[in-house]
Amino acid sequence: MSLSLGLQLYSVRNELQKDPLGALEKVAAIGYKDLELAIHYSDAAGHGGYSVAGMKAAEFKSNLDRLGMRALNAQMFPIENVHWERLIPFVQEIEMPAVSISMSMFKNKQAAFDFSATLNKCGEICRKNGLDFYYHNHFQEFQKFEGQTVMEIILANTDKDLVKIEFDTYWALRGGVDPSEYLHTLGERCDLVHQKDMPATAKPVNWFDFFGEDADITLDKKLGTSTTDQFTEIGEGVMDIPAIIATIREMGIVKTIFVEQDFTARNQLDSVEFSYKRMVELMNLSQTT
């Protein structure tokens, strides 16, 4: 299976807000052709119809076509805000094949069971409309409740034909998991991956060594782990990204690796250009710029 390199547009969110068309054009000029959207918080409700940086479906799709780009997925958050009756027409108009939920919080084991049931319902809606559906991890999915991680509960209690996993290797590492090894655990459930890098100064690596294994990981606590000093561009940090790519190629399941830079000390466009060039080298791709 061919492996493509994409960009999660959350990485350039500030630039998109300042100049939507200009930012898209710069992303295309860097070389990115495959995109993932980020539709969070109040925007997830899709009041008045869904849009990307103010662009409604027709305008957004026209610009993608003009730039030779395509949208492969949209990350939605929170799950309870998603209005499927508004989202499905938007997705279909821009010809996007998938939708995902970017995050959830888990107070206990029952919360993980309840969330799994909700994921199944969302997956059924997507399947009826010809779409793939994913859940994207952060570190809290690797917390254990009664000896079982949240991710294990999700995998065991969601239908593999309805719910796939979009695996964020950085956040798995911050949950105490070896990303290369966990790709084998996910197997065919995972064909989309997020990649960023972790600076050597990010300590402790495992956030549960900071919070404690039994901590109540609230949304505020999770957001407190997302600061500029906890992230760096690909190739500037200590993650074994070559090993992750080697595992992905060996398994032959993953279709796209999305660069996602949650936060950066650089200009956002400079950041994703740096990571693009490094990923092209690591993935042995032909640079299109």
Short mmCIF file of C-alpha atoms in Angstrom, two decimals:
data_model
loop_
_atom_site.label_atom_id
_atom_site.label_comp_id
_atom_site.label_asym_id
_atom_site.label_seq_id
_atom_site.Cartn_x
_atom_site.Cartn_y
_atom_site.Cartn_z
CA MET A 1 0.00 0.00 0.00
CA SER A 2 1.28 3.47 -0.84
CA LEU A 3 1.93 5.74 2.14
CA SER A 4 1.15 9.46 1.86
CA LEU A 5 2.18 12.45 3.94
CA GLY A 6 -0.48 14.90 5.06
CA LEU A 7 -1.06 17.85 7.36
CA GLN A 8 -3.51 18.33 10.20
CA LEU A 9 -4.64 21.93 9.66
CA TYR A 10 -4.79 22.53 13.42
CA SER A 11 -1.03 22.98 13.02
CA VAL A 12 -1.60 26.25 11.10
CA ARG A 13 -4.82 27.38 12.78
CA ASN A 14 -3.63 30.93 13.52
CA GLU A 15 -2.47 31.45 9.94
CA LEU A 16 -5.77 30.10 8.62
CA GLN A 17 -7.72 32.54 10.73
CA LYS A 18 -5.61 35.50 9.54
CA ASP A 19 -5.65 34.61 5.84
CA PRO A 20 -7.55 31.41 4.96
CA LEU A 21 -6.76 31.34 1.24
CA GLY A 22 -3.21 32.55 1.67
CA ALA A 23 -2.50 29.92 4.32
CA LEU A 24 -3.92 27.12 2.15
CA GLU A 25 -1.83 28.30 -0.77
CA LYS A 26 1.31 28.33 1.37
CA VAL A 27 0.56 24.84 2.69
CA ALA A 28 0.18 23.62 -0.89
CA ALA A 29 3.40 25.36 -1.91
CA ILE A 30 5.26 23.56 0.86
CA GLY A 31 4.17 20.30 -0.74
CA TYR A 32 1.24 19.06 1.34
CA LYS A 33 -1.61 17.67 -0.76
CA ASP A 34 -3.53 15.59 1.81
CA LEU A 35 -5.24 17.52 4.59
CA GLU A 36 -7.06 16.81 7.81
CA LEU A 37 -9.48 19.39 9.21
CA ALA A 38 -9.92 20.41 12.84
CA ILE A 39 -13.46 21.40 13.89
CA HIS A 40 -13.51 21.99 17.64
CA TYR A 41 -15.69 23.31 20.44
CA SER A 42 -18.52 25.62 19.33
CA ASP A 43 -17.65 25.14 15.65
CA ALA A 44 -18.35 21.43 16.08
CA ALA A 45 -22.06 22.21 16.32
CA GLY A 46 -22.00 23.49 12.73
CA HIS A 47 -24.48 26.31 13.33
CA GLY A 48 -25.45 27.66 9.94
CA GLY A 49 -23.61 24.81 8.26
CA TYR A 50 -20.04 23.63 8.67
CA SER A 51 -17.10 25.61 7.33
CA VAL A 52 -13.30 25.76 7.36
CA ALA A 53 -11.86 29.13 8.43
CA GLY A 54 -15.10 30.72 7.25
CA MET A 55 -15.18 28.88 3.91
CA LYS A 56 -18.38 26.95 3.27
CA ALA A 57 -18.19 23.58 1.55
CA ALA A 58 -18.43 24.75 -2.06
CA GLU A 59 -15.79 27.47 -1.65
CA PHE A 60 -13.47 25.21 0.31
CA LYS A 61 -13.74 22.36 -2.21
CA SER A 62 -13.15 24.76 -5.10
CA ASN A 63 -9.93 25.96 -3.48
CA LEU A 64 -8.78 22.43 -2.73
CA ASP A 65 -9.32 21.46 -6.36
CA ARG A 66 -7.49 24.56 -7.57
CA LEU A 67 -4.50 23.74 -5.37
CA GLY A 68 -4.47 20.02 -6.14
CA MET A 69 -5.33 19.15 -2.55
CA ARG A 70 -7.85 16.86 -0.89
CA ALA A 71 -9.40 16.62 2.58
CA LEU A 72 -9.13 13.09 3.97
CA ASN A 73 -10.59 13.49 7.44
CA ALA A 74 -12.03 15.99 9.92
CA GLN A 75 -11.37 15.86 13.64
CA MET A 76 -14.42 16.83 15.69
CA PHE A 77 -14.52 17.78 19.39
CA PRO A 78 -16.37 17.32 21.62
CA ILE A 79 -18.40 14.34 20.49
CA GLU A 80 -21.63 15.63 22.05
CA ASN A 81 -21.48 18.82 19.96
CA VAL A 82 -21.40 17.09 16.59
CA HIS A 83 -24.58 17.59 14.57
CA TRP A 84 -24.50 14.79 12.05
CA GLU A 85 -27.45 16.11 10.04
CA ARG A 86 -25.33 19.19 9.26
CA LEU A 87 -21.95 17.49 9.10
CA ILE A 88 -22.79 14.73 6.61
CA PRO A 89 -23.81 17.11 3.79
CA PHE A 90 -20.66 19.16 4.35
CA VAL A 91 -18.46 16.06 4.25
CA GLN A 92 -20.14 14.76 1.14
CA GLU A 93 -19.87 18.08 -0.69
CA ILE A 94 -16.12 18.33 -0.13
CA GLU A 95 -15.78 14.61 -0.97
CA MET A 96 -14.05 13.74 2.29
CA PRO A 97 -14.01 10.00 3.09
CA ALA A 98 -13.79 10.07 6.89
CA VAL A 99 -14.65 11.78 10.18
CA SER A 100 -13.00 11.36 13.57
CA ILE A 101 -13.40 12.34 17.20
CA SER A 102 -10.21 13.97 18.42
CA MET A 103 -10.44 13.44 22.17
CA SER A 104 -12.47 12.51 25.22
CA MET A 105 -11.93 12.41 28.97
CA PHE A 106 -12.47 9.36 31.19
CA LYS A 107 -13.26 9.54 34.89
CA ASN A 108 -13.56 5.80 35.42
CA LYS A 109 -14.02 2.45 33.69
CA GLN A 110 -17.74 2.93 33.17
CA ALA A 111 -17.06 6.21 31.36
CA ALA A 112 -14.88 4.28 28.92
CA PHE A 113 -17.64 1.72 28.36
CA ASP A 114 -20.21 4.47 27.82
CA PHE A 115 -17.95 6.31 25.40
CA SER A 116 -17.35 3.10 23.45
CA ALA A 117 -21.11 2.73 22.99
CA THR A 118 -21.30 6.31 21.70
CA LEU A 119 -18.43 5.65 19.28
CA ASN A 120 -20.34 2.66 17.89
CA LYS A 121 -23.39 4.85 17.29
CA CYS A 122 -21.31 7.46 15.48
CA GLY A 123 -19.61 4.75 13.47
CA GLU A 124 -22.98 3.41 12.39
CA ILE A 125 -24.05 6.87 11.18
CA CYS A 126 -20.84 7.17 9.20
CA ARG A 127 -21.12 3.70 7.68
CA LYS A 128 -24.69 4.42 6.53
CA ASN A 129 -23.32 7.48 4.74
CA GLY A 130 -20.32 5.75 3.18
CA LEU A 131 -17.74 7.21 5.57
CA ASP A 132 -14.98 5.78 7.74
CA PHE A 133 -15.04 6.79 11.41
CA TYR A 134 -12.06 7.10 13.76
CA TYR A 135 -11.13 7.87 17.33
CA HIS A 136 -7.87 9.77 17.94
CA ASN A 137 -5.92 9.20 21.14
CA HIS A 138 -4.07 11.45 23.54
CA PHE A 139 -2.27 10.18 26.64
CA GLN A 140 -5.31 9.64 28.87
CA GLU A 141 -6.47 6.60 26.88
CA PHE A 142 -3.53 4.72 28.40
CA GLN A 143 -4.68 5.22 31.97
CA LYS A 144 -5.66 1.98 33.67
CA PHE A 145 -8.94 1.41 35.46
CA GLU A 146 -9.13 -1.90 37.31
CA GLY A 147 -6.13 -3.22 35.40
CA GLN A 148 -7.37 -2.30 31.92
CA THR A 149 -6.43 0.76 29.88
CA VAL A 150 -9.09 2.95 28.37
CA MET A 151 -7.75 2.10 24.92
CA GLU A 152 -8.09 -1.61 25.64
CA ILE A 153 -11.69 -1.00 26.70
CA ILE A 154 -12.40 0.98 23.52
CA LEU A 155 -10.84 -1.67 21.28
CA ALA A 156 -12.76 -4.47 23.01
CA ASN A 157 -16.11 -2.70 23.09
CA THR A 158 -16.31 -1.03 19.69
CA ASP A 159 -17.11 -2.77 16.43
CA LYS A 160 -13.93 -2.98 14.34
CA ASP A 161 -16.04 -2.45 11.23
CA LEU A 162 -17.48 0.79 12.63
CA VAL A 163 -14.67 2.38 14.64
CA LYS A 164 -11.04 2.73 13.58
CA ILE A 165 -8.19 4.31 15.51
CA GLU A 166 -6.22 7.31 14.33
CA PHE A 167 -3.01 6.75 16.27
CA ASP A 168 -1.09 9.72 17.65
CA THR A 169 2.38 8.36 18.30
CA TYR A 170 3.53 11.33 20.40
CA TRP A 171 0.58 11.17 22.77
CA ALA A 172 0.92 7.40 23.07
CA LEU A 173 4.53 7.91 24.16
CA ARG A 174 3.34 10.48 26.72
CA GLY A 175 0.96 7.80 28.01
CA GLY A 176 3.82 5.38 28.67
CA VAL A 177 3.45 3.35 25.48
CA ASP A 178 6.03 2.41 22.85
CA PRO A 179 4.43 3.72 19.62
CA SER A 180 6.07 1.17 17.32
CA GLU A 181 4.96 -1.72 19.50
CA TYR A 182 1.44 -0.37 19.89
CA LEU A 183 0.97 -0.15 16.13
CA HIS A 184 1.10 -3.94 16.17
CA THR A 185 -1.55 -4.00 18.93
CA LEU A 186 -3.84 -1.84 16.80
CA GLY A 187 -3.20 -3.83 13.63
CA GLU A 188 -5.86 -3.30 10.97
CA ARG A 189 -7.85 -0.98 13.25
CA CYS A 190 -5.36 1.80 12.47
CA ASP A 191 -4.68 3.22 9.02
CA LEU A 192 -4.16 6.91 9.90
CA VAL A 193 -1.31 8.21 12.08
CA HIS A 194 -0.38 11.56 13.61
CA GLN A 195 3.29 12.45 13.96
CA LYS A 196 5.10 15.24 15.79
CA ASP A 197 8.23 15.23 17.96
CA MET A 198 9.06 15.59 21.64
CA PRO A 199 11.96 17.73 22.89
CA ALA A 200 14.57 16.15 25.15
CA THR A 201 13.58 18.67 27.84
CA ALA A 202 10.02 17.30 28.10
CA LYS A 203 10.12 15.50 31.45
CA PRO A 204 8.73 13.19 32.57
CA VAL A 205 8.02 11.47 29.27
CA ASN A 206 5.08 9.58 30.77
CA TRP A 207 2.50 12.05 32.04
CA PHE A 208 1.25 9.47 34.55
CA ASP A 209 4.63 9.77 36.32
CA PHE A 210 3.62 13.40 36.90
CA PHE A 211 -0.10 13.10 37.60
CA GLY A 212 -0.11 9.62 39.16
CA GLU A 213 -1.70 6.45 37.81
CA ASP A 214 -4.94 7.03 39.71
CA ALA A 215 -5.35 10.73 38.96
CA ASP A 216 -8.61 12.18 37.69
CA ILE A 217 -7.41 13.47 34.29
CA THR A 218 -9.76 16.38 33.67
CA LEU A 219 -9.91 18.45 30.51
CA ASP A 220 -8.07 21.26 32.31
CA LYS A 221 -5.27 18.90 33.29
CA LYS A 222 -5.04 17.58 29.75
CA LEU A 223 -4.91 21.08 28.29
CA GLY A 224 -2.17 21.91 30.78
CA THR A 225 0.07 19.34 29.08
CA SER A 226 -0.23 21.15 25.75
CA THR A 227 2.30 23.97 26.02
CA THR A 228 4.94 25.06 23.55
CA ASP A 229 7.82 23.60 25.56
CA GLN A 230 6.32 20.09 25.29
CA PHE A 231 6.55 19.92 21.48
CA THR A 232 9.09 20.34 18.75
CA GLU A 233 9.32 19.86 15.00
CA ILE A 234 10.01 16.47 13.48
CA GLY A 235 13.69 15.62 13.64
CA GLU A 236 14.38 18.17 16.38
CA GLY A 237 13.33 15.90 19.22
CA VAL A 238 14.00 12.49 20.72
CA MET A 239 11.18 10.33 19.32
CA ASP A 240 12.36 7.35 17.29
CA ILE A 241 10.43 8.41 14.22
CA PRO A 242 12.50 6.26 11.80
CA ALA A 243 11.45 3.17 13.80
CA ILE A 244 7.79 4.26 13.68
CA ILE A 245 7.94 4.72 9.91
CA ALA A 246 9.74 1.40 9.51
CA THR A 247 6.99 -0.35 11.48
CA ILE A 248 4.30 1.36 9.43
CA ARG A 249 5.93 0.29 6.18
CA GLU A 250 6.51 -3.24 7.44
CA MET A 251 2.85 -3.64 8.44
CA GLY A 252 1.51 -2.06 5.24
CA ILE A 253 -1.78 -0.90 6.78
CA VAL A 254 -1.40 2.84 7.39
CA LYS A 255 -2.45 4.99 4.44
CA THR A 256 -1.45 8.46 5.63
CA ILE A 257 0.85 10.00 8.23
CA PHE A 258 -0.36 13.48 9.17
CA VAL A 259 2.11 16.00 10.52
CA GLU A 260 0.43 17.63 13.50
CA GLN A 261 2.22 20.37 15.41
CA ASP A 262 0.07 21.11 18.44
CA PHE A 263 2.21 24.08 19.49
CA THR A 264 5.41 25.64 18.21
CA ALA A 265 7.85 28.42 19.02
CA ARG A 266 8.19 29.04 15.28
CA ASN A 267 5.77 30.66 12.88
CA GLN A 268 3.20 27.93 12.22
CA LEU A 269 3.85 27.79 8.46
CA ASP A 270 7.62 27.68 9.02
CA SER A 271 7.06 24.87 11.51
CA VAL A 272 5.09 22.64 9.16
CA GLU A 273 7.53 23.33 6.33
CA PHE A 274 10.42 22.20 8.52
CA SER A 275 8.57 19.01 9.48
CA TYR A 276 7.51 18.39 5.87
CA LYS A 277 11.10 18.45 4.65
CA ARG A 278 12.24 16.12 7.42
CA MET A 279 9.37 13.68 6.86
CA VAL A 280 10.08 13.62 3.11
CA GLU A 281 13.60 12.49 3.97
CA LEU A 282 12.50 9.95 6.58
CA MET A 283 9.78 8.49 4.34
CA ASN A 284 11.98 8.52 1.20
CA LEU A 285 9.40 10.53 -0.69
CA SER A 286 9.96 12.77 -3.68
CA GLN A 287 9.73 16.42 -2.64
CA THR A 288 7.14 18.28 -4.71
CA THR A 289 8.47 21.79 -4.14
#
